[in-house]
Short mmCIF file of C-alpha atoms in Angstrom, two decimals:
data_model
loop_
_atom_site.label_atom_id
_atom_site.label_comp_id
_atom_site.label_asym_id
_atom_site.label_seq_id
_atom_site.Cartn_x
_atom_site.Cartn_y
_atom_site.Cartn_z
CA UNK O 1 79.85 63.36 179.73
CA UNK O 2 83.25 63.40 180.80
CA UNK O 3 82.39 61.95 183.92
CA UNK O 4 81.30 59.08 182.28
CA UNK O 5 83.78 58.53 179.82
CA UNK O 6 87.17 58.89 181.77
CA UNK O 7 86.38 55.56 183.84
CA UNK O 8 85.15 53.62 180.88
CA UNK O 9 88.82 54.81 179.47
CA UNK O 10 90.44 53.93 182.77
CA UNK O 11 88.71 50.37 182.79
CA UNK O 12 90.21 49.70 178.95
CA UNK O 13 93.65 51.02 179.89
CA UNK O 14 93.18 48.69 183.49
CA UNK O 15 92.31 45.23 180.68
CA UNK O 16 95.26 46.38 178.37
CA UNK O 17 97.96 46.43 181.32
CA UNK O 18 96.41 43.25 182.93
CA UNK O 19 95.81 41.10 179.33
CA UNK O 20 99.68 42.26 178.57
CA UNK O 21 101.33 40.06 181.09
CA UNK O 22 100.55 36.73 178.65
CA UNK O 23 101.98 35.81 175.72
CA UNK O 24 99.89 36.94 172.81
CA UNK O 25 100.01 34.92 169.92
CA UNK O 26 97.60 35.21 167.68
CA UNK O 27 96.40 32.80 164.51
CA UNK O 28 99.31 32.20 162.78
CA UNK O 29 101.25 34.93 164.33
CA UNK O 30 98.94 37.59 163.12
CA UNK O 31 97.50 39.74 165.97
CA UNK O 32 95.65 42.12 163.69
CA UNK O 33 92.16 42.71 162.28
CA UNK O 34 91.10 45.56 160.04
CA UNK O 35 87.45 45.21 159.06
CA UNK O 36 84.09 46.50 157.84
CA UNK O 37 80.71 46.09 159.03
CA UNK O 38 76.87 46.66 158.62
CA UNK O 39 74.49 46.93 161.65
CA UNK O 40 70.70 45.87 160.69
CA UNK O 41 67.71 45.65 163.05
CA UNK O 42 63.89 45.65 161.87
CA UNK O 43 62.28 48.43 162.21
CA UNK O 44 58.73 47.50 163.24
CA UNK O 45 57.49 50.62 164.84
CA UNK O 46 60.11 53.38 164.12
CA UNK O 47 60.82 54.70 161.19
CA UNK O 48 64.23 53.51 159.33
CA UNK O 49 66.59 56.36 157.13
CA UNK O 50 64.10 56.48 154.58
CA UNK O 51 61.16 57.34 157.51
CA UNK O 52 59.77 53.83 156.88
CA UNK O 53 58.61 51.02 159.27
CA UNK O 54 57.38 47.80 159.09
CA UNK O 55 59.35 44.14 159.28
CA UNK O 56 60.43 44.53 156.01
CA UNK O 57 61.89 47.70 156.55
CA UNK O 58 65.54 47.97 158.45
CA UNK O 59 67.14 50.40 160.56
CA UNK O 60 71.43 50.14 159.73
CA UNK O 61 75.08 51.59 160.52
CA UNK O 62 78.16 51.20 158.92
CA UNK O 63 81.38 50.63 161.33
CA UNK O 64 85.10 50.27 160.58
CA UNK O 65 87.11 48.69 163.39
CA UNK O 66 90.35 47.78 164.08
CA UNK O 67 91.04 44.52 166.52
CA UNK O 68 94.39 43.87 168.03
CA UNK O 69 94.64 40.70 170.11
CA UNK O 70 96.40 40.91 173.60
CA UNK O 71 96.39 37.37 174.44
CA UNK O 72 95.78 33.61 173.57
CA UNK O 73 92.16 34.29 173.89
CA UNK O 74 91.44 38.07 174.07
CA UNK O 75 91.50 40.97 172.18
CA UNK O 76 90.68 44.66 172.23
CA UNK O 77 88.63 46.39 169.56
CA UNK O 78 88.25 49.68 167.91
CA UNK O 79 85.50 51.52 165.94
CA UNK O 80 83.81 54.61 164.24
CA UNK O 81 80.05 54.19 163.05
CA UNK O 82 78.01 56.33 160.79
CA UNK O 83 74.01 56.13 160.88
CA UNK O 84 70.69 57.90 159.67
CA UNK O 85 67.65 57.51 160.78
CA UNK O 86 64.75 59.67 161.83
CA UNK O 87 63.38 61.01 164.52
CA UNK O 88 59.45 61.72 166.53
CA UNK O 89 59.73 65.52 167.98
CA UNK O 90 56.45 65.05 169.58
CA UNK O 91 56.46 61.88 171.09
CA UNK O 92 53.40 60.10 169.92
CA UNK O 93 53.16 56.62 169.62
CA UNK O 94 51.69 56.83 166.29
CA UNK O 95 54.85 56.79 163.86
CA UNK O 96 52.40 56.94 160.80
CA UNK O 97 51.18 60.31 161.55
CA UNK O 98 53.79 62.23 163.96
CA UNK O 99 55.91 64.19 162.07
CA UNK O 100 59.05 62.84 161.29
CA UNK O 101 62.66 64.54 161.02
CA UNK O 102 66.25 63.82 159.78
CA UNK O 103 68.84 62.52 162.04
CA UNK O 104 72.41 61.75 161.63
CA UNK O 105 74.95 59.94 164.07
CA UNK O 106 78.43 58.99 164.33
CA UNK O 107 80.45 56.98 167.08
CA UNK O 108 83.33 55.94 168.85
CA UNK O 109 83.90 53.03 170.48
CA UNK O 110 85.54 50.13 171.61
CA UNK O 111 84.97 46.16 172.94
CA UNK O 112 86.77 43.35 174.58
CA UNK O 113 86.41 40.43 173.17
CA UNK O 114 86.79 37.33 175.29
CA UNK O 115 87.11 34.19 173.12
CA UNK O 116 85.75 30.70 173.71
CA UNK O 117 89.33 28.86 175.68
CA UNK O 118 89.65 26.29 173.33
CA UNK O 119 89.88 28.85 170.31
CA UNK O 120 92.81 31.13 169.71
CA UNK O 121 92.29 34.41 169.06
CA UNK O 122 90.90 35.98 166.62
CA UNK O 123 89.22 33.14 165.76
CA UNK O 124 86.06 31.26 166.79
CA UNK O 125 82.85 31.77 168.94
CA UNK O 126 82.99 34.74 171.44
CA UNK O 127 81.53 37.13 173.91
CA UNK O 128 82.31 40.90 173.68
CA UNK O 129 81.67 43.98 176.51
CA UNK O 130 81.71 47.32 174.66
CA UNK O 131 80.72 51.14 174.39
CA UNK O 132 79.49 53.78 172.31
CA UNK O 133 80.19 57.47 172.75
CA UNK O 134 77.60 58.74 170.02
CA UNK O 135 76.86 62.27 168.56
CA UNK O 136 73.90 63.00 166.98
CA UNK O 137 72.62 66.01 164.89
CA UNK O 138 69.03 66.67 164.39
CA UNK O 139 66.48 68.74 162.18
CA UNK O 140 64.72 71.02 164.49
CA UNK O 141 61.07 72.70 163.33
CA UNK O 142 61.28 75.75 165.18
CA UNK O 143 57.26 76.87 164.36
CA UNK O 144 56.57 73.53 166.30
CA UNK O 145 58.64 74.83 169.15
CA UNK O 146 58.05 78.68 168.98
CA UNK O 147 54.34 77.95 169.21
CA UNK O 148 54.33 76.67 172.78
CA UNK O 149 57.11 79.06 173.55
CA UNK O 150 54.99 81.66 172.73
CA UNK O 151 51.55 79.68 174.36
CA UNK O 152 54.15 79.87 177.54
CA UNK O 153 55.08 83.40 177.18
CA UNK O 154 58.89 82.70 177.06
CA UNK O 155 61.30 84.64 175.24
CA UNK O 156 63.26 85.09 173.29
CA UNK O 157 62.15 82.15 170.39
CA UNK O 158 63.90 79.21 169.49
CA UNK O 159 65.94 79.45 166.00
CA UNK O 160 68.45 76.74 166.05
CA UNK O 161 67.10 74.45 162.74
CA UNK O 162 69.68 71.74 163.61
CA UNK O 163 70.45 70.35 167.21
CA UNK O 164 74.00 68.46 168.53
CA UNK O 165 73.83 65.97 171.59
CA UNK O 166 75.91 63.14 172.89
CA UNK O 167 74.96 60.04 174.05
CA UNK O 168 76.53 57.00 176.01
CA UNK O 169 75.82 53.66 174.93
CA UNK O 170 77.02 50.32 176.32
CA UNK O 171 76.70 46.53 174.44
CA UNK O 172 76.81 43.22 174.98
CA UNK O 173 77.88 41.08 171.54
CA UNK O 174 77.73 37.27 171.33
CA UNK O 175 78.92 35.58 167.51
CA UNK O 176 81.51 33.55 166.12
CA UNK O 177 84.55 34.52 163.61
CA UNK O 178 85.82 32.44 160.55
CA UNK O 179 88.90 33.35 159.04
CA UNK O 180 89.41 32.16 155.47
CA UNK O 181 92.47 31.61 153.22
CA UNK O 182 94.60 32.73 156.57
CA UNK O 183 93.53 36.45 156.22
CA UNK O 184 89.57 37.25 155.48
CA UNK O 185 87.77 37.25 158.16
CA UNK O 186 84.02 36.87 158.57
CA UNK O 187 82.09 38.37 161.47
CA UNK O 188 78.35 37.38 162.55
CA UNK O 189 77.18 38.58 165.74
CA UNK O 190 74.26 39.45 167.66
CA UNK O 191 74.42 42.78 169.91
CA UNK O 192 72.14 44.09 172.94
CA UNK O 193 72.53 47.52 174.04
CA UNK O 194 71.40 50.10 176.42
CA UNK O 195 71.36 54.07 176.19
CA UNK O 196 72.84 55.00 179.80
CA UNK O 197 73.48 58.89 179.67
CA UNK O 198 71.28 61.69 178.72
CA UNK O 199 67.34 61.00 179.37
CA UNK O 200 67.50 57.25 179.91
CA UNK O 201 63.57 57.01 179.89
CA UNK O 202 63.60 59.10 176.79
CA UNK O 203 60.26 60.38 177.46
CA UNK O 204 59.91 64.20 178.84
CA UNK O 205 56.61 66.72 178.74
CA UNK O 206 57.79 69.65 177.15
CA UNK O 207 58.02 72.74 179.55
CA UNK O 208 59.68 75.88 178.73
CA UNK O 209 63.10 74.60 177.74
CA UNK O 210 63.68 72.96 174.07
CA UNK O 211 66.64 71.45 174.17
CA UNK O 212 66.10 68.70 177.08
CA UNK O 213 63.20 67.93 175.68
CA UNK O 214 65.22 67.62 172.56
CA UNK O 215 67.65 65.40 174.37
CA UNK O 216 65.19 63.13 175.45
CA UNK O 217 63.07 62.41 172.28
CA UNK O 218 67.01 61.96 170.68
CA UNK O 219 67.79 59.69 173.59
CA UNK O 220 64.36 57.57 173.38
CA UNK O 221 64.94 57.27 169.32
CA UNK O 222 68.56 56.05 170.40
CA UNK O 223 66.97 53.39 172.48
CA UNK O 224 65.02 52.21 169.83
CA UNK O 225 67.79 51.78 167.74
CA UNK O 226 70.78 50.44 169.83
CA UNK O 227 68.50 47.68 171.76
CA UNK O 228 69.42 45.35 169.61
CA UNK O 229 70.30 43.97 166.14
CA UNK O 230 72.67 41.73 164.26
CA UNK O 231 76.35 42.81 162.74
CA UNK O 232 77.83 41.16 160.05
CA UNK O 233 81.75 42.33 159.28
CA UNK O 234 84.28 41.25 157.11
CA UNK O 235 87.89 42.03 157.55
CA UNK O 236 91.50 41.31 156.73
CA UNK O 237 93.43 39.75 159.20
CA UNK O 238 97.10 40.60 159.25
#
């Protein structure tokens, strides 16, 4: 993981030094955006936080970020996101009868933001490049596991109940920001992401080893969930 994440730091430290060199100004001198946000994406197939699915029924996060602008047109963003959702352990494409379990994710990230040239920062229609570093913890049913363990004569069991793995995620955001009464800001955009560390296929026949095979039905429920989706934020701009 480290690998991964020291050159996506290097790149955001390479845009900060670069952006710096122009004059930032910012809409009506204010360079700052604190705000608060809501994820939401259909669920269709996979199950949502309450282990429903269906059109009707929506997957969501909850994100606070902070934006600081860096120059007539640009800015760099900061956030933390919570989630629940649940998960398939055995990989079926039936959701309505493979048994479901609980898990829960938070994130780290960040996003340049690269407004439209005739709109000054942060303010208007724009394009954003971002990441995700994302931890997830997940309810593990150890009978289901120790059962093939045991069918595979390896020992000792499995007795972890809950399971920790990171992810990296990386996003693509197109919308457009109003700002109202010169400091509330409102936030629609619509994101595309991809899962790139871990089991990127998410799909893994289990062997004699739980906890890749754990990382990959995490990693595939990940997909499923960071593809794509529509934010909606509203902030104060100061």
């Amino acid at each position: 993981m480290k690998i991964i994440i020291k050159p996506i730091l290097l790149l955001f430290l390479i845009l900060v030094a670069y952006c710096s060199q122009s004059q930032v100004s910012g809409f009506m001198g204010k360079k700052n955006v604190l705000s608060a946000a809501v994820f939401l994406k259909s669920s269709f197939v996979m199950p949502n936080k309450n282990g429903k699915s269906g059109y009707f029924s929506f997957n969501d996060r909850y994100s606070i970020a902070y934006e600081r602008v860096i120059t007539r047109n640009k800015s760099l963003q900061f956030h933390a996101t919570t989630f629940e959702t649940y998960y398939n352990l055995t990989g079926y494409t039936d959701y309505e009868t493979a048994p479901m379990y609980k898990m829960s994710s938070i994130a780290f990230g960040g996003d340049f933001i690269m407004y439209q040239p005739s709109h000054l920062a942060p303010l208007g229609a724009y394009a954003s490049f971002g990441f995700d570093v994302i931890i997830s913890t997940v309810d593990v049913d150890t009978a289901y596991f120790n059962q093939l363990l045991q069918y595979a004569l390896v020992f000792p069991l499995y007795s972890k109940t809950q399971y920790t793995t990171t992810h990296i995620g990386v996003n693509m955001k197109t919308g457009v920001k109003q700002i109202f009464f010169n400091c509330l800001s409102i936030d629609f955009n619509f994101q595309l992401g991809a899962i790139l560390s871990g089991n990127i296929s998410g799909t893994q026949e289990f062997e004699d080893k739980v906890e890749p095979y754990l990382d990959a039905r995490v990693s595939n429920r990940l997909w499923g969930h960071y593809l794509w989706g529509v934010n909606c934020a509203i902030g104060y701009v100061f």
